[in-house]
Amino acid sequence: SSCGWFCIVTLRSSCYPMGDAEAEYKLHPNDIGRLRMAFDTYDTGGARYLSWEQDFPNLWRAIGCNPTQKEVERLIAENQKEDSQGQFTEEDFLKLGEKADDDNDGLDAIKEETLLEAFRTFDKNGTGTIQIEQLRYILGALGEPLEGELADSFVEFAESKQGKGGPFNYEQLIIHLMERDPGPQYPT
């Protein structure tokens, strides 16, 4: 199962009724619902377990977390049980989500302000735009690199919204990203 770039799955707890079983987790009922729905989305065979190596990294990113590869490896090493045969259950996933929430490792989606701040760093002239070369550099060289088809897909998305070759108005690009992948929606 592959996630793709900037993949934040919008999951709503209304898909799962909340009952007494949720009381055992120190998570908001909406978080429990979206974690369960995300798990079920990846558990296409209905086995009730997933692979740490193959499924966990994409699943963790799909719920809005943005770990580096080293952080993924650390999470797996800290949470994989010796007798699990490289698999984790929905319960394991919910407990990890609970721990991440406690540690502020992030069940929160990427926020618009965070993206805006990142793009402003490369806007040396304060024009509100970024060139395609800068965009590709940012995607491939900073943080967890986004390369090949994923980087091309991101650039194509930007060009589809603002024209081929740039420059790109990054504030508008962020608005389009947020419309495409709004992140989790909670009732107020």
mmCIF file with all atom_site columns, C-alpha atoms in Angstrom:
data_model
loop_
_atom_site.group_PDB
_atom_site.id
_atom_site.type_symbol
_atom_site.label_atom_id
_atom_site.label_alt_id
_atom_site.label_comp_id
_atom_site.label_asym_id
_atom_site.label_entity_id
_atom_site.label_seq_id
_atom_site.pdbx_PDB_ins_code
_atom_site.Cartn_x
_atom_site.Cartn_y
_atom_site.Cartn_z
_atom_site.occupancy
_atom_site.B_iso_or_equiv
_atom_site.pdbx_formal_charge
_atom_site.auth_seq_id
_atom_site.auth_comp_id
_atom_site.auth_asym_id
_atom_site.auth_atom_id
_atom_site.pdbx_PDB_model_num
ATOM 1   C CA . SER A 1 1   ? 0.000   0.000   0.000   1.00 0.00 ? 1   SER A CA 1
ATOM 2   C CA . SER A 1 2   ? 1.579   3.288   -0.980  1.00 0.00 ? 2   SER A CA 1
ATOM 3   C CA . CYS A 1 3   ? 0.482   6.643   0.318   1.00 0.00 ? 3   CYS A CA 1
ATOM 4   C CA . GLY A 1 4   ? 1.772   9.264   -2.134  1.00 0.00 ? 4   GLY A CA 1
ATOM 5   C CA . TRP A 1 5   ? 2.910   12.814  -1.431  1.00 0.00 ? 5   TRP A CA 1
ATOM 6   C CA . PHE A 1 6   ? 1.379   14.968  1.285   1.00 0.00 ? 6   PHE A CA 1
ATOM 7   C CA . CYS A 1 7   ? -1.074  12.195  2.011   1.00 0.00 ? 7   CYS A CA 1
ATOM 8   C CA . ILE A 1 8   ? -3.294  13.081  4.898   1.00 0.00 ? 8   ILE A CA 1
ATOM 9   C CA . VAL A 1 9   ? -6.315  10.876  4.954   1.00 0.00 ? 9   VAL A CA 1
ATOM 10  C CA . THR A 1 10  ? -9.471  12.620  6.102   1.00 0.00 ? 10  THR A CA 1
ATOM 11  C CA . LEU A 1 11  ? -11.140 10.237  8.455   1.00 0.00 ? 11  LEU A CA 1
ATOM 12  C CA . ARG A 1 12  ? -14.304 10.858  10.400  1.00 0.00 ? 12  ARG A CA 1
ATOM 13  C CA . SER A 1 13  ? -15.272 9.041   13.560  1.00 0.00 ? 13  SER A CA 1
ATOM 14  C CA . SER A 1 14  ? -18.903 8.911   12.440  1.00 0.00 ? 14  SER A CA 1
ATOM 15  C CA . CYS A 1 15  ? -17.955 5.783   10.512  1.00 0.00 ? 15  CYS A CA 1
ATOM 16  C CA . TYR A 1 16  ? -17.433 3.969   13.810  1.00 0.00 ? 16  TYR A CA 1
ATOM 17  C CA . PRO A 1 17  ? -19.863 4.221   16.710  1.00 0.00 ? 17  PRO A CA 1
ATOM 18  C CA . MET A 1 18  ? -18.132 5.018   19.971  1.00 0.00 ? 18  MET A CA 1
ATOM 19  C CA . GLY A 1 19  ? -18.824 2.707   22.873  1.00 0.00 ? 19  GLY A CA 1
ATOM 20  C CA . ASP A 1 20  ? -17.446 1.679   26.243  1.00 0.00 ? 20  ASP A CA 1
ATOM 21  C CA . ALA A 1 21  ? -14.381 0.076   24.664  1.00 0.00 ? 21  ALA A CA 1
ATOM 22  C CA . GLU A 1 22  ? -13.052 3.546   23.769  1.00 0.00 ? 22  GLU A CA 1
ATOM 23  C CA . ALA A 1 23  ? -12.825 4.450   27.452  1.00 0.00 ? 23  ALA A CA 1
ATOM 24  C CA . GLU A 1 24  ? -9.629  2.370   27.734  1.00 0.00 ? 24  GLU A CA 1
ATOM 25  C CA . TYR A 1 25  ? -7.758  4.759   25.404  1.00 0.00 ? 25  TYR A CA 1
ATOM 26  C CA . LYS A 1 26  ? -6.660  8.244   26.364  1.00 0.00 ? 26  LYS A CA 1
ATOM 27  C CA . LEU A 1 27  ? -7.541  9.599   22.929  1.00 0.00 ? 27  LEU A CA 1
ATOM 28  C CA . HIS A 1 28  ? -10.328 11.807  21.727  1.00 0.00 ? 28  HIS A CA 1
ATOM 29  C CA . PRO A 1 29  ? -13.140 9.646   20.272  1.00 0.00 ? 29  PRO A CA 1
ATOM 30  C CA . ASN A 1 30  ? -12.539 11.289  16.875  1.00 0.00 ? 30  ASN A CA 1
ATOM 31  C CA . ASP A 1 31  ? -8.905  10.173  16.954  1.00 0.00 ? 31  ASP A CA 1
ATOM 32  C CA . ILE A 1 32  ? -9.921  6.618   17.854  1.00 0.00 ? 32  ILE A CA 1
ATOM 33  C CA . GLY A 1 33  ? -12.372 6.583   14.965  1.00 0.00 ? 33  GLY A CA 1
ATOM 34  C CA . ARG A 1 34  ? -9.913  7.874   12.405  1.00 0.00 ? 34  ARG A CA 1
ATOM 35  C CA . LEU A 1 35  ? -7.146  5.535   13.605  1.00 0.00 ? 35  LEU A CA 1
ATOM 36  C CA . ARG A 1 36  ? -9.510  2.575   13.299  1.00 0.00 ? 36  ARG A CA 1
ATOM 37  C CA . MET A 1 37  ? -10.689 3.649   9.884   1.00 0.00 ? 37  MET A CA 1
ATOM 38  C CA . ALA A 1 38  ? -7.102  4.151   8.693   1.00 0.00 ? 38  ALA A CA 1
ATOM 39  C CA . PHE A 1 39  ? -6.155  0.697   9.980   1.00 0.00 ? 39  PHE A CA 1
ATOM 40  C CA . ASP A 1 40  ? -9.146  -0.856  8.220   1.00 0.00 ? 40  ASP A CA 1
ATOM 41  C CA . THR A 1 41  ? -8.234  0.943   4.990   1.00 0.00 ? 41  THR A CA 1
ATOM 42  C CA . TYR A 1 42  ? -4.813  -0.723  4.983   1.00 0.00 ? 42  TYR A CA 1
ATOM 43  C CA . ASP A 1 43  ? -6.138  -4.077  6.234   1.00 0.00 ? 43  ASP A CA 1
ATOM 44  C CA . THR A 1 44  ? -7.653  -4.899  2.852   1.00 0.00 ? 44  THR A CA 1
ATOM 45  C CA . GLY A 1 45  ? -7.676  -8.646  3.501   1.00 0.00 ? 45  GLY A CA 1
ATOM 46  C CA . GLY A 1 46  ? -9.433  -8.328  6.857   1.00 0.00 ? 46  GLY A CA 1
ATOM 47  C CA . ALA A 1 47  ? -6.650  -10.209 8.669   1.00 0.00 ? 47  ALA A CA 1
ATOM 48  C CA . ARG A 1 48  ? -6.788  -7.750  11.632  1.00 0.00 ? 48  ARG A CA 1
ATOM 49  C CA . TYR A 1 49  ? -3.020  -7.277  11.565  1.00 0.00 ? 49  TYR A CA 1
ATOM 50  C CA . LEU A 1 50  ? -0.550  -5.382  9.364   1.00 0.00 ? 50  LEU A CA 1
ATOM 51  C CA . SER A 1 51  ? 3.184   -5.521  8.671   1.00 0.00 ? 51  SER A CA 1
ATOM 52  C CA . TRP A 1 52  ? 5.438   -3.170  10.615  1.00 0.00 ? 52  TRP A CA 1
ATOM 53  C CA . GLU A 1 53  ? 7.885   -2.898  7.718   1.00 0.00 ? 53  GLU A CA 1
ATOM 54  C CA . GLN A 1 54  ? 5.503   -2.721  4.764   1.00 0.00 ? 54  GLN A CA 1
ATOM 55  C CA . ASP A 1 55  ? 2.369   -1.045  6.140   1.00 0.00 ? 55  ASP A CA 1
ATOM 56  C CA . PHE A 1 56  ? 3.258   0.970   9.226   1.00 0.00 ? 56  PHE A CA 1
ATOM 57  C CA . PRO A 1 57  ? 5.294   3.816   7.620   1.00 0.00 ? 57  PRO A CA 1
ATOM 58  C CA . ASN A 1 58  ? 2.582   4.658   5.077   1.00 0.00 ? 58  ASN A CA 1
ATOM 59  C CA . LEU A 1 59  ? -0.224  4.158   7.578   1.00 0.00 ? 59  LEU A CA 1
ATOM 60  C CA . TRP A 1 60  ? 1.467   6.467   10.092  1.00 0.00 ? 60  TRP A CA 1
ATOM 61  C CA . ARG A 1 61  ? 1.896   9.124   7.397   1.00 0.00 ? 61  ARG A CA 1
ATOM 62  C CA . ALA A 1 62  ? -1.673  8.635   6.196   1.00 0.00 ? 62  ALA A CA 1
ATOM 63  C CA . ILE A 1 63  ? -3.033  9.713   9.588   1.00 0.00 ? 63  ILE A CA 1
ATOM 64  C CA . GLY A 1 64  ? -1.174  12.996  9.326   1.00 0.00 ? 64  GLY A CA 1
ATOM 65  C CA . CYS A 1 65  ? 2.128   12.247  11.021  1.00 0.00 ? 65  CYS A CA 1
ATOM 66  C CA . ASN A 1 66  ? 5.239   13.286  9.168   1.00 0.00 ? 66  ASN A CA 1
ATOM 67  C CA . PRO A 1 67  ? 8.121   11.164  10.510  1.00 0.00 ? 67  PRO A CA 1
ATOM 68  C CA . THR A 1 68  ? 11.527  10.825  8.941   1.00 0.00 ? 68  THR A CA 1
ATOM 69  C CA . GLN A 1 69  ? 12.706  7.323   8.041   1.00 0.00 ? 69  GLN A CA 1
ATOM 70  C CA . LYS A 1 70  ? 14.830  7.278   11.218  1.00 0.00 ? 70  LYS A CA 1
ATOM 71  C CA . GLU A 1 71  ? 11.779  8.165   13.321  1.00 0.00 ? 71  GLU A CA 1
ATOM 72  C CA . VAL A 1 72  ? 9.801   5.363   11.661  1.00 0.00 ? 72  VAL A CA 1
ATOM 73  C CA . GLU A 1 73  ? 12.611  2.918   12.442  1.00 0.00 ? 73  GLU A CA 1
ATOM 74  C CA . ARG A 1 74  ? 12.687  4.132   16.063  1.00 0.00 ? 74  ARG A CA 1
ATOM 75  C CA . LEU A 1 75  ? 8.912   3.763   16.435  1.00 0.00 ? 75  LEU A CA 1
ATOM 76  C CA . ILE A 1 76  ? 9.036   0.229   15.046  1.00 0.00 ? 76  ILE A CA 1
ATOM 77  C CA . ALA A 1 77  ? 11.998  -0.750  17.265  1.00 0.00 ? 77  ALA A CA 1
ATOM 78  C CA . GLU A 1 78  ? 10.289  0.647   20.381  1.00 0.00 ? 78  GLU A CA 1
ATOM 79  C CA . ASN A 1 79  ? 6.884   -0.885  19.718  1.00 0.00 ? 79  ASN A CA 1
ATOM 80  C CA . GLN A 1 80  ? 7.343   -4.176  17.862  1.00 0.00 ? 80  GLN A CA 1
ATOM 81  C CA . LYS A 1 81  ? 6.756   -7.136  20.170  1.00 0.00 ? 81  LYS A CA 1
ATOM 82  C CA . GLU A 1 82  ? 9.226   -10.023 19.976  1.00 0.00 ? 82  GLU A CA 1
ATOM 83  C CA . ASP A 1 83  ? 6.493   -12.586 19.358  1.00 0.00 ? 83  ASP A CA 1
ATOM 84  C CA . SER A 1 84  ? 4.581   -10.498 16.798  1.00 0.00 ? 84  SER A CA 1
ATOM 85  C CA . GLN A 1 85  ? 6.229   -12.013 13.694  1.00 0.00 ? 85  GLN A CA 1
ATOM 86  C CA . GLY A 1 86  ? 6.673   -8.496  12.303  1.00 0.00 ? 86  GLY A CA 1
ATOM 87  C CA . GLN A 1 87  ? 2.947   -7.710  12.565  1.00 0.00 ? 87  GLN A CA 1
ATOM 88  C CA . PHE A 1 88  ? 0.854   -5.266  14.597  1.00 0.00 ? 88  PHE A CA 1
ATOM 89  C CA . THR A 1 89  ? -2.828  -5.271  15.457  1.00 0.00 ? 89  THR A CA 1
ATOM 90  C CA . GLU A 1 90  ? -5.386  -2.493  15.576  1.00 0.00 ? 90  GLU A CA 1
ATOM 91  C CA . GLU A 1 91  ? -4.986  -2.432  19.365  1.00 0.00 ? 91  GLU A CA 1
ATOM 92  C CA . ASP A 1 92  ? -1.204  -1.984  18.978  1.00 0.00 ? 92  ASP A CA 1
ATOM 93  C CA . PHE A 1 93  ? -1.867  0.854   16.532  1.00 0.00 ? 93  PHE A CA 1
ATOM 94  C CA . LEU A 1 94  ? -4.337  2.578   18.882  1.00 0.00 ? 94  LEU A CA 1
ATOM 95  C CA . LYS A 1 95  ? -1.866  2.336   21.765  1.00 0.00 ? 95  LYS A CA 1
ATOM 96  C CA . LEU A 1 96  ? 0.861   3.800   19.569  1.00 0.00 ? 96  LEU A CA 1
ATOM 97  C CA . GLY A 1 97  ? -1.509  6.602   18.566  1.00 0.00 ? 97  GLY A CA 1
ATOM 98  C CA . GLU A 1 98  ? -2.191  7.238   22.237  1.00 0.00 ? 98  GLU A CA 1
ATOM 99  C CA . LYS A 1 99  ? 1.532   7.349   23.020  1.00 0.00 ? 99  LYS A CA 1
ATOM 100 C CA . ALA A 1 100 ? 2.186   9.682   20.072  1.00 0.00 ? 100 ALA A CA 1
ATOM 101 C CA . ASP A 1 101 ? -0.564  11.991  21.299  1.00 0.00 ? 101 ASP A CA 1
ATOM 102 C CA . ASP A 1 102 ? 0.966   12.030  24.807  1.00 0.00 ? 102 ASP A CA 1
ATOM 103 C CA . ASP A 1 103 ? 4.454   12.683  23.402  1.00 0.00 ? 103 ASP A CA 1
ATOM 104 C CA . ASN A 1 104 ? 3.172   15.321  20.969  1.00 0.00 ? 104 ASN A CA 1
ATOM 105 C CA . ASP A 1 105 ? 4.658   13.164  18.188  1.00 0.00 ? 105 ASP A CA 1
ATOM 106 C CA . GLY A 1 106 ? 1.716   14.261  16.306  1.00 0.00 ? 106 GLY A CA 1
ATOM 107 C CA . LEU A 1 107 ? -1.709  13.130  15.471  1.00 0.00 ? 107 LEU A CA 1
ATOM 108 C CA . ASP A 1 108 ? -2.121  16.691  14.273  1.00 0.00 ? 108 ASP A CA 1
ATOM 109 C CA . ALA A 1 109 ? -2.115  17.291  10.557  1.00 0.00 ? 109 ALA A CA 1
ATOM 110 C CA . ILE A 1 110 ? 0.367   19.624  8.921   1.00 0.00 ? 110 ILE A CA 1
ATOM 111 C CA . LYS A 1 111 ? -0.904  23.111  9.546   1.00 0.00 ? 111 LYS A CA 1
ATOM 112 C CA . GLU A 1 112 ? -1.206  25.803  6.922   1.00 0.00 ? 112 GLU A CA 1
ATOM 113 C CA . GLU A 1 113 ? 0.986   28.170  8.954   1.00 0.00 ? 113 GLU A CA 1
ATOM 114 C CA . THR A 1 114 ? 3.786   25.596  9.121   1.00 0.00 ? 114 THR A CA 1
ATOM 115 C CA . LEU A 1 115 ? 3.834   25.216  5.347   1.00 0.00 ? 115 LEU A CA 1
ATOM 116 C CA . LEU A 1 116 ? 3.667   28.960  4.821   1.00 0.00 ? 116 LEU A CA 1
ATOM 117 C CA . GLU A 1 117 ? 6.625   29.485  7.145   1.00 0.00 ? 117 GLU A CA 1
ATOM 118 C CA . ALA A 1 118 ? 8.622   26.814  5.312   1.00 0.00 ? 118 ALA A CA 1
ATOM 119 C CA . PHE A 1 119 ? 8.049   28.468  1.925   1.00 0.00 ? 119 PHE A CA 1
ATOM 120 C CA . ARG A 1 120 ? 8.816   31.967  3.271   1.00 0.00 ? 120 ARG A CA 1
ATOM 121 C CA . THR A 1 121 ? 12.272  30.745  4.224   1.00 0.00 ? 121 THR A CA 1
ATOM 122 C CA . PHE A 1 122 ? 13.102  30.475  0.509   1.00 0.00 ? 122 PHE A CA 1
ATOM 123 C CA . ASP A 1 123 ? 11.388  33.694  -0.534  1.00 0.00 ? 123 ASP A CA 1
ATOM 124 C CA . LYS A 1 124 ? 14.459  35.906  -0.151  1.00 0.00 ? 124 LYS A CA 1
ATOM 125 C CA . ASN A 1 125 ? 12.866  38.903  -1.919  1.00 0.00 ? 125 ASN A CA 1
ATOM 126 C CA . GLY A 1 126 ? 9.535   38.684  -0.110  1.00 0.00 ? 126 GLY A CA 1
ATOM 127 C CA . THR A 1 127 ? 7.583   38.390  -3.376  1.00 0.00 ? 127 THR A CA 1
ATOM 128 C CA . GLY A 1 128 ? 5.271   35.575  -2.207  1.00 0.00 ? 128 GLY A CA 1
ATOM 129 C CA . THR A 1 129 ? 6.526   33.352  -5.011  1.00 0.00 ? 129 THR A CA 1
ATOM 130 C CA . ILE A 1 130 ? 8.969   30.507  -5.426  1.00 0.00 ? 130 ILE A CA 1
ATOM 131 C CA . GLN A 1 131 ? 10.670  29.288  -8.603  1.00 0.00 ? 131 GLN A CA 1
ATOM 132 C CA . ILE A 1 132 ? 10.307  25.701  -9.812  1.00 0.00 ? 132 ILE A CA 1
ATOM 133 C CA . GLU A 1 133 ? 14.033  25.074  -9.174  1.00 0.00 ? 133 GLU A CA 1
ATOM 134 C CA . GLN A 1 134 ? 13.612  26.163  -5.548  1.00 0.00 ? 134 GLN A CA 1
ATOM 135 C CA . LEU A 1 135 ? 10.533  23.973  -5.199  1.00 0.00 ? 135 LEU A CA 1
ATOM 136 C CA . ARG A 1 136 ? 12.400  20.936  -6.511  1.00 0.00 ? 136 ARG A CA 1
ATOM 137 C CA . TYR A 1 137 ? 15.329  21.695  -4.194  1.00 0.00 ? 137 TYR A CA 1
ATOM 138 C CA . ILE A 1 138 ? 13.020  21.930  -1.191  1.00 0.00 ? 138 ILE A CA 1
ATOM 139 C CA . LEU A 1 139 ? 11.314  18.658  -2.123  1.00 0.00 ? 139 LEU A CA 1
ATOM 140 C CA . GLY A 1 140 ? 14.525  16.725  -2.692  1.00 0.00 ? 140 GLY A CA 1
ATOM 141 C CA . ALA A 1 141 ? 17.020  18.132  -0.232  1.00 0.00 ? 141 ALA A CA 1
ATOM 142 C CA . LEU A 1 142 ? 15.263  19.156  2.940   1.00 0.00 ? 142 LEU A CA 1
ATOM 143 C CA . GLY A 1 143 ? 13.746  16.982  5.632   1.00 0.00 ? 143 GLY A CA 1
ATOM 144 C CA . GLU A 1 144 ? 12.583  13.605  4.364   1.00 0.00 ? 144 GLU A CA 1
ATOM 145 C CA . PRO A 1 145 ? 13.464  13.798  0.639   1.00 0.00 ? 145 PRO A CA 1
ATOM 146 C CA . LEU A 1 146 ? 10.641  13.600  -1.872  1.00 0.00 ? 146 LEU A CA 1
ATOM 147 C CA . GLU A 1 147 ? 12.175  12.286  -5.077  1.00 0.00 ? 147 GLU A CA 1
ATOM 148 C CA . GLY A 1 148 ? 11.301  10.817  -8.444  1.00 0.00 ? 148 GLY A CA 1
ATOM 149 C CA . GLU A 1 149 ? 7.646   10.254  -9.217  1.00 0.00 ? 149 GLU A CA 1
ATOM 150 C CA . LEU A 1 150 ? 6.449   11.784  -5.945  1.00 0.00 ? 150 LEU A CA 1
ATOM 151 C CA . ALA A 1 151 ? 8.375   15.019  -6.546  1.00 0.00 ? 151 ALA A CA 1
ATOM 152 C CA . ASP A 1 152 ? 7.163   15.083  -10.155 1.00 0.00 ? 152 ASP A CA 1
ATOM 153 C CA . SER A 1 153 ? 3.611   14.555  -8.948  1.00 0.00 ? 153 SER A CA 1
ATOM 154 C CA . PHE A 1 154 ? 3.909   17.473  -6.535  1.00 0.00 ? 154 PHE A CA 1
ATOM 155 C CA . VAL A 1 155 ? 5.340   19.782  -9.215  1.00 0.00 ? 155 VAL A CA 1
ATOM 156 C CA . GLU A 1 156 ? 2.617   18.694  -11.669 1.00 0.00 ? 156 GLU A CA 1
ATOM 157 C CA . PHE A 1 157 ? 0.018   19.508  -9.018  1.00 0.00 ? 157 PHE A CA 1
ATOM 158 C CA . ALA A 1 158 ? 1.543   22.967  -8.526  1.00 0.00 ? 158 ALA A CA 1
ATOM 159 C CA . GLU A 1 159 ? 1.680   23.545  -12.297 1.00 0.00 ? 159 GLU A CA 1
ATOM 160 C CA . SER A 1 160 ? -1.927  22.399  -12.731 1.00 0.00 ? 160 SER A CA 1
ATOM 161 C CA . LYS A 1 161 ? -2.985  25.115  -10.304 1.00 0.00 ? 161 LYS A CA 1
ATOM 162 C CA . GLN A 1 162 ? -0.665  27.935  -11.351 1.00 0.00 ? 162 GLN A CA 1
ATOM 163 C CA . GLY A 1 163 ? 0.751   27.254  -14.803 1.00 0.00 ? 163 GLY A CA 1
ATOM 164 C CA . LYS A 1 164 ? 3.796   25.478  -16.172 1.00 0.00 ? 164 LYS A CA 1
ATOM 165 C CA . GLY A 1 165 ? 7.260   26.501  -15.073 1.00 0.00 ? 165 GLY A CA 1
ATOM 166 C CA . GLY A 1 166 ? 6.319   28.838  -12.230 1.00 0.00 ? 166 GLY A CA 1
ATOM 167 C CA . PRO A 1 167 ? 6.952   31.049  -10.443 1.00 0.00 ? 167 PRO A CA 1
ATOM 168 C CA . PHE A 1 168 ? 4.472   29.705  -7.922  1.00 0.00 ? 168 PHE A CA 1
ATOM 169 C CA . ASN A 1 169 ? 2.518   31.837  -5.506  1.00 0.00 ? 169 ASN A CA 1
ATOM 170 C CA . TYR A 1 170 ? 3.135   29.644  -2.482  1.00 0.00 ? 170 TYR A CA 1
ATOM 171 C CA . GLU A 1 171 ? 0.247   31.042  -0.456  1.00 0.00 ? 171 GLU A CA 1
ATOM 172 C CA . GLN A 1 172 ? -2.153  29.985  -3.227  1.00 0.00 ? 172 GLN A CA 1
ATOM 173 C CA . LEU A 1 173 ? -0.353  26.643  -3.564  1.00 0.00 ? 173 LEU A CA 1
ATOM 174 C CA . ILE A 1 174 ? -0.866  25.977  0.156   1.00 0.00 ? 174 ILE A CA 1
ATOM 175 C CA . ILE A 1 175 ? -4.566  26.824  -0.176  1.00 0.00 ? 175 ILE A CA 1
ATOM 176 C CA . HIS A 1 176 ? -4.837  24.289  -3.021  1.00 0.00 ? 176 HIS A CA 1
ATOM 177 C CA . LEU A 1 177 ? -2.962  21.692  -0.946  1.00 0.00 ? 177 LEU A CA 1
ATOM 178 C CA . MET A 1 178 ? -5.297  22.210  1.992   1.00 0.00 ? 178 MET A CA 1
ATOM 179 C CA . GLU A 1 179 ? -8.323  21.880  -0.276  1.00 0.00 ? 179 GLU A CA 1
ATOM 180 C CA . ARG A 1 180 ? -6.916  18.659  -1.720  1.00 0.00 ? 180 ARG A CA 1
ATOM 181 C CA . ASP A 1 181 ? -5.892  17.112  1.634   1.00 0.00 ? 181 ASP A CA 1
ATOM 182 C CA . PRO A 1 182 ? -7.713  18.948  4.409   1.00 0.00 ? 182 PRO A CA 1
ATOM 183 C CA . GLY A 1 183 ? -6.583  16.643  7.226   1.00 0.00 ? 183 GLY A CA 1
ATOM 184 C CA . PRO A 1 184 ? -8.797  15.412  10.014  1.00 0.00 ? 184 PRO A CA 1
ATOM 185 C CA . GLN A 1 185 ? -12.046 17.271  10.579  1.00 0.00 ? 185 GLN A CA 1
ATOM 186 C CA . TYR A 1 186 ? -13.354 17.507  14.116  1.00 0.00 ? 186 TYR A CA 1
ATOM 187 C CA . PRO A 1 187 ? -16.762 18.722  15.229  1.00 0.00 ? 187 PRO A CA 1
ATOM 188 C CA . THR A 1 188 ? -16.591 21.903  17.262  1.00 0.00 ? 188 THR A CA 1
#
